[in-house]
Coordinates of C-alpha atoms and ligand atoms in Angstrom, one line a residue:
M285 CA 79.4 199.8 10.0
S286 CA 80.7 199.8 6.4
S287 CA 80.5 196.4 4.6
S288 CA 84.3 196.2 4.7
E289 CA 84.8 196.8 8.4
V290 CA 85.7 193.6 10.3
V291 CA 83.8 193.3 13.6
F292 CA 83.8 189.5 14.0
G293 CA 87.3 188.1 13.3
K294 CA 88.3 184.5 12.9
V295 CA 86.9 182.3 15.7
S296 CA 89.6 180.8 17.8
K297 CA 87.9 180.5 21.2
I298 CA 84.5 178.9 21.5
V299 CA 82.5 178.6 24.7
C300 CA 79.4 176.5 25.1
V301 CA 77.1 177.1 28.0
G302 CA 75.3 173.8 28.9
A303 CA 77.3 170.6 29.3
G304 CA 74.5 168.3 28.5
Y305 CA 73.6 165.7 25.8
V306 CA 74.1 168.4 23.1
G307 CA 76.8 170.7 24.5
G308 CA 79.2 167.9 25.5
P309 CA 79.2 165.8 22.3
T310 CA 78.9 168.8 19.9
C311 CA 81.9 170.6 21.5
A312 CA 83.9 167.4 21.7
M313 CA 83.4 167.1 17.9
I314 CA 84.3 170.7 17.2
A315 CA 87.5 170.4 19.3
H316 CA 88.3 167.1 17.5
K317 CA 87.8 168.5 14.0
C318 CA 89.3 172.0 14.7
P319 CA 92.6 171.6 16.5
N320 CA 93.3 175.3 16.2
V321 CA 90.2 176.3 18.1
T322 CA 90.0 176.2 21.9
V323 CA 86.6 174.9 23.1
T324 CA 85.5 175.4 26.7
V325 CA 82.2 173.8 27.9
V326 CA 80.8 175.4 31.0
D327 CA 77.8 174.5 33.2
M328 CA 76.2 175.8 36.4
N329 CA 76.2 172.2 37.6
A330 CA 79.7 171.8 39.1
A331 CA 79.2 168.1 39.7
K332 CA 78.5 167.5 36.0
I333 CA 81.6 169.4 35.1
A334 CA 83.6 167.3 37.5
E335 CA 82.2 164.2 35.7
W336 CA 83.2 165.6 32.3
N337 CA 86.7 166.0 33.7
S338 CA 86.8 162.4 35.1
D339 CA 87.2 158.9 33.6
K340 CA 83.4 158.3 33.7
L341 CA 81.6 160.9 31.5
P342 CA 78.1 161.9 32.7
I343 CA 76.4 160.6 29.5
Y344 CA 76.7 157.4 27.6
E345 CA 77.1 157.9 23.8
P346 CA 79.0 155.4 21.6
G347 CA 82.3 156.9 20.4
L348 CA 82.1 159.9 22.8
D349 CA 84.7 158.8 25.4
E350 CA 87.4 158.3 22.7
I351 CA 87.1 161.8 21.3
V352 CA 86.8 163.5 24.7
F353 CA 89.8 161.7 26.2
K354 CA 91.9 162.6 23.1
A355 CA 91.1 166.3 23.1
R356 CA 90.6 167.0 26.8
G357 CA 93.3 169.2 28.2
K358 CA 94.6 170.1 24.7
N359 CA 91.9 172.2 23.1
L360 CA 88.8 170.9 24.9
F361 CA 88.1 172.1 28.5
F362 CA 85.2 171.6 30.9
S363 CA 84.8 174.4 33.5
S364 CA 82.5 175.9 36.1
D365 CA 84.1 179.4 35.7
I366 CA 81.3 180.8 33.5
P367 CA 82.3 184.5 33.7
N368 CA 85.9 184.0 32.7
A369 CA 85.0 181.7 29.9
I370 CA 82.5 184.2 28.5
A371 CA 84.9 187.1 28.8
Q372 CA 87.5 185.1 26.7
A373 CA 85.2 183.7 24.0
D374 CA 84.8 184.8 20.4
L375 CA 81.7 182.7 19.9
I376 CA 79.3 181.4 22.6
F377 CA 76.9 178.5 22.0
I378 CA 73.8 178.6 24.2
S379 CA 73.1 174.9 24.7
V380 CA 70.9 174.8 27.8
N381 CA 67.7 172.8 28.3
T382 CA 64.4 174.2 27.2
P383 CA 62.0 171.8 28.8
T384 CA 58.2 172.0 28.6
K385 CA 57.0 174.5 31.1
M386 CA 55.3 172.9 34.1
Y387 CA 53.7 176.0 35.7
G388 CA 51.9 179.2 34.8
R389 CA 51.1 180.4 31.3
G390 CA 51.6 177.8 28.7
K391 CA 51.9 175.0 31.3
G392 CA 52.3 171.6 29.7
M393 CA 52.8 173.1 26.2
A394 CA 55.2 176.0 25.9
P395 CA 59.0 175.5 26.3
D396 CA 60.5 177.1 29.4
L397 CA 62.9 179.7 28.3
K398 CA 64.2 180.8 31.7
Y399 CA 67.5 179.0 31.2
V400 CA 68.1 180.6 27.8
E401 CA 67.3 184.0 29.2
S402 CA 69.5 183.6 32.2
V403 CA 72.5 182.7 30.0
S404 CA 71.8 185.7 27.8
R405 CA 71.9 187.9 30.9
T406 CA 75.2 186.3 32.1
I407 CA 76.7 186.9 28.6
A408 CA 75.5 190.6 28.8
Q409 CA 77.1 190.9 32.2
Y410 CA 80.5 189.3 31.5
A411 CA 81.2 189.9 27.8
V412 CA 84.0 192.1 26.8
G413 CA 84.5 192.9 23.1
P414 CA 82.6 191.4 20.1
K415 CA 80.8 188.1 20.6
I416 CA 78.9 185.9 18.2
V417 CA 76.1 184.3 20.3
V418 CA 74.6 181.1 18.9
E419 CA 71.3 179.5 19.9
K420 CA 72.0 175.8 19.8
S421 CA 69.1 175.0 22.2
T422 CA 65.8 174.3 20.5
V423 CA 63.7 177.5 20.9
P424 CA 60.4 178.9 19.5
V425 CA 60.5 181.3 16.6
K426 CA 61.6 184.8 17.5
A427 CA 63.6 183.6 20.6
A428 CA 66.7 185.3 19.1
E429 CA 64.9 188.6 19.3
S430 CA 64.6 188.3 23.1
I431 CA 68.3 187.3 23.4
G432 CA 69.2 190.2 21.1
C433 CA 67.2 192.7 23.2
I434 CA 69.0 191.7 26.4
L435 CA 72.4 191.9 24.8
R436 CA 71.7 195.3 23.1
E437 CA 70.9 196.7 26.5
A438 CA 74.5 195.9 27.6
Q439 CA 75.8 197.4 24.4
K440 CA 74.2 200.7 25.3
N441 CA 76.5 201.1 28.3
N442 CA 79.7 199.8 26.7
A443 CA 80.7 200.8 23.2
N444 CA 83.3 198.0 23.0
L445 CA 80.6 195.4 23.1
K446 CA 79.2 194.0 19.8
F447 CA 76.8 191.1 19.5
Q448 CA 75.3 189.1 16.7
V449 CA 72.8 186.4 17.6
L450 CA 72.7 183.4 15.3
S451 CA 70.4 180.3 15.2
N452 CA 72.2 177.0 14.7
P453 CA 69.9 174.2 15.8
E454 CA 71.3 170.8 16.5
F455 CA 69.9 167.7 14.7
L456 CA 71.9 164.9 16.3
A457 CA 70.0 161.9 17.7
E458 CA 71.1 160.2 20.9
G459 CA 72.8 156.9 20.5
T460 CA 74.2 158.0 17.1
A461 CA 75.3 161.5 18.2
M462 CA 79.0 161.1 17.2
K463 CA 78.2 159.8 13.8
D464 CA 75.5 162.4 13.2
L465 CA 78.0 165.2 14.3
A466 CA 80.8 163.8 12.2
N467 CA 78.7 163.4 9.1
P468 CA 75.6 165.6 9.4
D469 CA 72.9 165.6 6.7
R470 CA 73.0 169.4 7.0
V471 CA 74.1 172.1 9.3
L472 CA 71.7 175.0 9.5
I473 CA 72.7 178.6 10.4
G474 CA 70.3 181.4 10.5
G475 CA 71.3 185.1 10.9
E476 CA 70.5 188.7 10.0
S477 CA 71.2 189.9 6.5
S478 CA 73.0 193.1 7.8
P479 CA 76.8 193.3 7.0
E480 CA 77.5 192.3 10.7
G481 CA 75.0 189.5 10.6
L482 CA 76.5 188.1 7.3
Q483 CA 80.0 188.3 8.9
A484 CA 78.9 186.4 11.9
V485 CA 77.3 183.7 9.8
A486 CA 80.4 183.4 7.6
E487 CA 82.6 182.9 10.7
L488 CA 80.4 180.1 12.0
V489 CA 80.3 178.6 8.5
R490 CA 84.0 178.6 8.6
V491 CA 84.1 176.6 11.8
Y492 CA 81.9 173.9 10.3
E493 CA 83.8 173.9 7.0
N494 CA 86.6 172.2 8.9
W495 CA 84.8 169.0 8.3
V496 CA 81.3 169.5 6.8
P497 CA 81.1 170.0 3.0
R498 CA 80.0 173.5 2.1
D499 CA 77.0 172.4 0.2
R500 CA 75.6 170.8 3.4
I501 CA 75.8 174.0 5.3
I502 CA 72.5 175.8 4.8
T503 CA 72.2 179.5 5.7
T504 CA 68.8 181.1 6.1
N505 CA 67.2 184.0 7.9
T506 CA 67.0 183.6 11.7
W507 CA 63.3 182.8 11.9
S508 CA 63.4 180.2 9.2
S509 CA 66.2 178.4 11.1
E510 CA 64.4 178.5 14.4
L511 CA 61.2 177.2 12.8
S512 CA 62.9 174.5 10.7
K513 CA 64.2 172.8 13.9
L514 CA 60.7 172.5 15.3
V515 CA 59.3 171.4 12.0
A516 CA 62.0 168.8 11.5
N517 CA 61.2 167.2 14.8
A518 CA 57.5 167.5 14.2
F519 CA 57.8 165.7 10.8
L520 CA 59.9 162.9 12.4
A521 CA 57.5 162.5 15.2
Q522 CA 54.6 162.5 12.8
R523 CA 56.0 159.6 10.8
I524 CA 56.2 157.5 14.0
S525 CA 52.6 158.4 15.0
S526 CA 51.5 157.7 11.4
I527 CA 53.0 154.2 11.4
N528 CA 51.9 153.5 14.9
S529 CA 48.3 154.4 14.0
I530 CA 48.5 151.9 11.2
S531 CA 49.9 149.3 13.5
A532 CA 46.5 149.2 15.2
V533 CA 44.9 148.6 11.8
C534 CA 47.3 145.8 11.1
E535 CA 46.5 144.1 14.4
A536 CA 42.8 144.2 13.6
T537 CA 43.1 143.0 10.0
G538 CA 45.9 140.5 9.4
A539 CA 48.2 143.0 7.7
D540 CA 51.7 143.1 9.1
I541 CA 53.2 146.5 10.0
S542 CA 56.8 145.6 9.0
E543 CA 55.6 144.5 5.6
V544 CA 53.4 147.6 5.2
A545 CA 56.3 149.9 6.3
H546 CA 58.6 148.2 3.8
A547 CA 56.2 148.4 0.9
V548 CA 55.2 152.1 1.7
G549 CA 58.8 153.2 2.4
Y550 CA 60.1 151.7 -0.9
D551 CA 58.5 154.7 -2.6
T552 CA 61.4 157.2 -2.8
R553 CA 59.1 160.1 -2.2
I554 CA 58.2 158.5 1.2
G555 CA 61.5 156.9 2.1
S556 CA 62.2 153.9 4.4
K557 CA 63.6 155.6 7.5
F558 CA 61.7 156.4 10.7
L559 CA 58.9 154.0 9.9
K560 CA 59.5 151.5 12.7
A561 CA 56.3 150.9 14.6
S562 CA 56.9 151.0 18.4
V563 CA 55.4 151.4 21.8
G564 CA 55.5 155.2 21.1
F565 CA 58.3 157.7 20.7
G566 CA 60.1 159.0 23.8
G567 CA 63.1 161.2 24.4
S568 CA 63.4 164.8 25.7
C569 CA 62.6 166.5 22.4
F570 CA 59.8 165.1 20.2
Q571 CA 57.0 165.7 22.6
K572 CA 58.4 168.9 23.9
D573 CA 59.0 170.3 20.4
V574 CA 55.7 169.2 18.9
L575 CA 53.9 170.8 21.9
S576 CA 56.0 173.9 21.4
L577 CA 54.7 174.0 17.8
V578 CA 51.2 173.5 18.9
Y579 CA 51.5 176.3 21.4
L580 CA 53.0 178.6 18.8
C581 CA 50.2 177.9 16.4
E582 CA 47.6 178.6 19.1
S583 CA 49.4 181.8 20.0
L584 CA 49.3 182.8 16.3
N585 CA 45.5 182.0 16.2
L586 CA 45.9 179.1 13.9
P587 CA 43.8 176.5 15.7
Q588 CA 43.5 174.1 12.7
V589 CA 47.3 173.9 12.5
A590 CA 47.6 173.4 16.2
S591 CA 45.1 170.6 16.3
Y592 CA 46.7 168.8 13.4
W593 CA 50.0 168.6 15.2
Q594 CA 48.4 167.9 18.6
G595 CA 47.2 164.7 16.9
V596 CA 50.8 163.4 16.7
I597 CA 51.0 163.6 20.5
D598 CA 47.5 162.1 21.0
I599 CA 48.4 159.0 18.9
N600 CA 51.6 158.6 20.9
N601 CA 49.9 158.6 24.2
W602 CA 47.2 156.3 22.9
Q603 CA 49.8 153.8 21.6
R604 CA 51.4 153.5 25.0
R605 CA 48.0 153.0 26.7
R606 CA 46.9 150.6 24.0
F607 CA 50.0 148.5 24.5
A608 CA 49.6 148.4 28.3
D609 CA 45.9 147.5 27.8
K610 CA 46.9 144.7 25.5
I611 CA 49.2 143.2 28.1
I612 CA 46.5 143.3 30.7
A613 CA 43.9 141.8 28.4
E614 CA 46.2 139.0 27.3
L615 CA 47.2 138.1 30.8
F616 CA 43.6 137.1 31.4
N617 CA 42.4 140.5 32.3
T618 CA 44.3 140.7 35.5
V619 CA 48.0 141.5 36.3
T620 CA 47.5 142.1 40.0
D621 CA 50.4 140.7 41.9
K622 CA 51.8 139.0 38.7
K623 CA 55.5 139.4 38.1
I624 CA 56.2 140.9 34.7
A625 CA 59.7 141.4 33.4
I626 CA 60.4 144.7 31.7
F627 CA 63.3 144.5 29.2
G628 CA 64.6 148.0 28.6
F629 CA 63.9 151.4 30.2
A630 CA 65.9 153.9 28.1
F631 CA 63.9 155.8 25.5
K632 CA 65.9 154.0 22.7
K633 CA 68.9 151.8 22.5
N634 CA 72.5 152.9 22.9
T635 CA 71.6 155.6 25.4
G636 CA 71.1 155.7 29.2
D637 CA 68.7 158.6 28.7
T638 CA 65.2 158.0 30.1
R639 CA 63.6 161.4 29.5
E640 CA 59.9 160.8 28.4
S641 CA 60.7 157.2 27.8
S642 CA 57.6 155.2 26.8
A643 CA 58.7 152.6 29.4
I644 CA 57.7 155.1 32.2
Y645 CA 54.1 155.3 30.9
V646 CA 53.6 151.7 30.0
M647 CA 54.9 150.8 33.5
K648 CA 52.6 153.4 35.1
H649 CA 49.6 151.8 33.5
L650 CA 50.7 148.3 34.7
L651 CA 51.5 149.6 38.2
E652 CA 48.0 151.1 38.5
E653 CA 46.8 147.5 38.0
H654 CA 49.2 146.4 40.8
A655 CA 51.5 144.4 38.6
K656 CA 54.9 143.5 40.1
L657 CA 57.5 144.8 37.7
S658 CA 61.1 143.6 37.4
V659 CA 63.1 145.9 35.2
Y660 CA 66.4 145.3 33.4
D661 CA 68.2 147.9 31.3
P662 CA 71.9 147.6 30.5
K663 CA 72.6 151.4 30.8
V664 CA 70.1 152.8 33.2
Q665 CA 70.8 152.9 36.9
K666 CA 68.3 151.8 39.5
S667 CA 68.0 155.3 41.1
Q668 CA 67.1 156.8 37.7
I669 CA 64.3 154.1 37.1
V670 CA 62.9 154.6 40.6
G671 CA 63.0 158.4 40.3
D672 CA 61.3 158.4 37.0
L673 CA 58.5 156.0 38.2
E674 CA 58.0 158.1 41.3
S675 CA 57.2 161.0 39.1
V676 CA 54.1 159.2 37.8
V677 CA 53.2 156.7 40.6
K678 CA 53.2 157.0 44.4
A679 CA 56.6 156.3 45.9
Q680 CA 55.2 153.6 48.2
D681 CA 53.8 151.7 45.2
V682 CA 57.1 151.9 43.4
A683 CA 58.9 150.6 46.5
R684 CA 56.3 147.8 46.9
L685 CA 55.9 146.7 43.3
V686 CA 59.1 147.5 41.4
T687 CA 62.5 145.7 41.5
V688 CA 65.5 146.5 39.3
E689 CA 67.8 143.7 38.2
T690 CA 71.3 143.8 36.7
D691 CA 70.6 140.6 34.7
P692 CA 67.8 139.9 32.3
Y693 CA 67.5 136.2 33.3
Q694 CA 67.0 137.3 36.9
A695 CA 64.4 139.8 35.8
A696 CA 62.4 137.1 34.0
L697 CA 62.8 134.4 36.7
G698 CA 59.3 133.3 37.8
A699 CA 57.6 136.0 35.6
H700 CA 54.3 135.5 33.8
A701 CA 55.4 137.7 30.9
I702 CA 58.3 139.7 29.4
V703 CA 57.6 143.1 27.9
V704 CA 60.2 144.5 25.6
L705 CA 60.2 148.3 25.7
T706 CA 63.7 149.3 24.4
E707 CA 65.3 147.7 21.3
W708 CA 68.7 146.9 22.9
D709 CA 70.6 144.5 20.6
E710 CA 71.4 142.2 23.5
F711 CA 67.7 141.3 23.8
T712 CA 67.9 139.5 20.5
E713 CA 70.7 137.3 21.7
L714 CA 69.3 135.9 25.0
N715 CA 68.7 132.2 25.5
Y716 CA 64.9 132.3 25.4
Q717 CA 64.6 128.6 26.0
Q718 CA 66.3 129.0 29.3
I719 CA 64.2 132.0 30.1
H720 CA 61.0 130.2 29.2
D721 CA 61.9 127.2 31.4
N722 CA 62.2 129.5 34.4
M723 CA 59.0 131.4 34.0
Q724 CA 55.4 130.8 35.0
H725 CA 53.4 129.0 32.4
P726 CA 51.9 129.9 30.1
A727 CA 54.6 132.4 29.5
A728 CA 54.0 135.4 27.3
I729 CA 56.2 137.9 25.5
F730 CA 55.0 141.3 24.4
D731 CA 57.4 142.9 21.9
G732 CA 56.9 146.6 21.8
R733 CA 59.9 147.1 19.5
L734 CA 59.6 144.4 16.9
I735 CA 63.0 143.0 17.5
L736 CA 62.3 139.3 18.4
D737 CA 61.6 136.5 16.1
Q738 CA 58.0 135.5 16.9
K739 CA 58.1 132.1 15.3
T740 CA 61.2 131.0 17.3
L741 CA 59.6 132.1 20.5
R742 CA 56.3 130.3 19.7
D743 CA 58.2 127.2 18.9
I744 CA 59.8 127.4 22.4
G745 CA 56.3 127.6 23.8
F746 CA 55.8 131.4 24.4
R747 CA 52.6 133.1 23.7
T748 CA 53.6 136.1 21.7
F749 CA 52.3 139.5 20.8
A750 CA 54.1 142.1 18.7
I751 CA 53.0 145.6 17.8
G752 CA 51.3 145.8 14.4
T753 CA 51.1 142.0 13.9
A754 CA 47.7 140.4 13.7
P755 CA 46.9 137.8 16.4
D756 CA 46.3 135.0 13.9
Q757 CA 49.7 135.4 12.4
A758 CA 51.7 136.2 15.5
Y759 CA 50.2 133.5 17.7
N760 CA 47.3 131.2 17.9
L761 CA 46.7 131.0 21.6
F762 CA 45.6 134.6 22.2
G763 CA 42.0 135.7 21.7
T764 CA 41.3 139.3 20.6
A765 CA 40.3 140.4 24.1
G766 CA 40.7 144.1 24.5
Y767 CA 40.1 144.9 20.9
Ligands
NAI1242 N1 69.2 165.8 23.7 C1 69.2 165.8 22.4 O1 69.5 164.8 21.7 C2 69.0 167.1 21.7 C3 68.6 168.3 22.3 N2 68.5 169.4 21.6 C4 68.1 170.7 22.3 O2 69.4 171.2 22.9 C5 69.1 171.8 24.2 C6 69.9 171.1 25.3 O3 69.4 169.8 25.4 P1 70.2 168.7 26.3 O4 71.7 168.9 26.0 O5 69.6 167.4 26.1 O6 69.9 169.2 27.8 P2 70.6 168.8 29.1 O7 69.6 168.9 30.2 O8 71.3 167.5 28.9 O9 71.8 169.8 29.3 C7 71.5 171.2 29.6 C8 72.6 171.7 30.5 O10 72.5 173.1 30.7 C9 72.8 173.5 32.0 N3 72.3 174.8 32.3 C10 71.0 175.2 32.4 N4 71.0 176.5 32.6 C11 72.2 177.0 32.7 C12 72.8 178.3 33.0 N5 72.0 179.3 33.2 N6 74.1 178.4 33.1 C13 74.9 177.3 32.9 N7 74.4 176.1 32.6 C14 73.1 175.9 32.5 C15 72.2 172.4 32.8 O11 72.9 172.3 34.1 C16 72.5 171.2 32.0 O12 73.7 170.5 32.3 C17 67.6 171.7 24.4 O13 67.0 172.9 23.9 C18 67.2 170.6 23.5 O14 65.8 170.7 23.0 C19 68.6 169.5 20.3 C20 69.0 168.4 19.6 C21 69.2 167.1 20.2
UGA1243 O1 65.9 167.5 18.8 C1 66.3 166.4 19.3 O2 66.4 166.2 20.5 C2 66.5 165.2 18.4 O3 65.3 164.4 18.4 C3 65.4 163.2 17.7 O4 66.5 162.4 18.2 P1 66.3 161.5 19.5 O5 65.1 161.8 20.3 O6 67.6 161.5 20.2 O7 66.2 160.0 18.9 P2 65.3 159.4 17.7 O8 66.2 158.4 17.0 O9 64.7 160.4 16.9 O10 64.2 158.6 18.5 C4 63.2 159.2 19.2 C5 62.1 158.2 19.6 O11 61.4 157.7 18.5 C6 61.4 156.3 18.5 N1 61.4 155.8 17.1 C7 62.3 156.3 16.2 C8 62.2 155.9 14.9 C9 61.3 155.0 14.5 O12 61.2 154.5 13.3 N2 60.4 154.5 15.4 C10 60.4 154.9 16.7 O13 59.5 154.5 17.5 C11 62.7 155.9 19.2 O14 62.7 154.6 19.7 C12 62.7 157.0 20.3 O15 61.9 156.6 21.4 C13 65.8 163.5 16.2 O16 65.9 162.3 15.5 C14 67.0 164.4 16.1 O17 67.2 164.7 14.8 C15 66.8 165.6 17.0 O18 68.0 166.4 16.9

């Protein structure tokens, strides 16, 4: 093509394949900010599409309902008719899941790209005319090459078809997705430097320019864009593992992790964000994407780089185990048949998502010791909690040992201890005097999120333990058993 020939015109119809945590909120924001663009979100899961079309959306995300209800039926549509949507679109986002592969080659490490490939084949089958195909899913470097290869095959049989594959990874975090989408630190778009590639990139830039300042829209080559997404998540996860590793040093020495994080983060070169010690990071992406990077490095014969990033995962697993061991040790080395209240099951506050939540693993360790766990989470349904636990512990043990409550006071009634695993704001506002009065004594609180005021709790009579806080500062009653 000559550089002046227009292959990809102005985008007026966008389709997103994958109506999940990324596809739904991202497209709702695009529809909200671009009233002249029609956005259709499609999914192979018809029940999920029905929920997106109902009053109760399939995911909880602050601010999402408002935007969806405003745009839905005007320029935002949810549909199961994938072929028709693809045929109509100028630009197609691939926003399907890329979970860690649980079988075959790369099991437990590599991302499973079967959904991305299947969407690529569907696009090849139903496309008519030129399409910009955008990888929104997080994929390994060079994934765009495979998508391009499948699409080029279709082009061979139909001269009217033209495809350009772009990489446009998503950086939103759950719980703050709508804010992140409305005001992103940056939007990243990778593409080819051919005239057609540059045209496609320019058209996607134009969509984002409706609300994102141009200097926050970064364009790169395709491979830099794909790799930057993995690296961004790896760096974020690394900060959490770094601070969590130091939390163990604090507990052993008398230093306090919040004070250390504050002092270290004050250095503008380091920065204060993402330095909150915790019971370990969860969520569908950090572990998956760091493992994907480790697998990539192994495949590239870079074992030192692979083992460096593997350390981030190892510390995270160790932190979860360490916290569970601390609970057992401080409850006099036995939790068998003891009722323990679990406050929070979601992987972070302000979401109902439980994928890879640290709660699953801490509870698994406690269930293996036959503790009786009583869980309360404001946004997670009982069926979800039971299902997640059944993936790590025998179903009969979950049935025998786990109850799910809809009220935190009920969860703590008669319990020996409370374990805080998600940082929901409401946990800071409970009446802990009343809770203490109705527990077994001595009553203990284990704060895996550093949200409760230890002194107030100790004054009430609780024995307290908080991640990264030395025993002699946090409480006087505990020994150092288990350390
Ligand atoms: N969850 C998050 O906060 C973020 C996720 N990402 C990445 O975005 C991608 C999507 O993640 P989520 O939205 O969380 O996944 P999700 O699991 O919530 O949604 C994916 C959707 O794709 C649908 N799907 C799968 N294959 C399909 C096919 N062939 N045709 C039609 N629909 C199909 C599934 O039914 C599902 O509804 C992943 O690669 C993830 O790593 C990136 C940034 C943030
Ligand atoms: O690719 C993705 O899926 C997304 O992954 C993360 O977003 P998310 O997992 O939704 O949420 P985060 O706020 O990053 O929290 C992840 C986990 O780390 C924990 N965390 C976070 C920050 C911190 O200081 N300490 C800490 O333990 C959280 O509690 C949570 O369990 C990234 O922040 C997003 O930029 C990225 O787009």
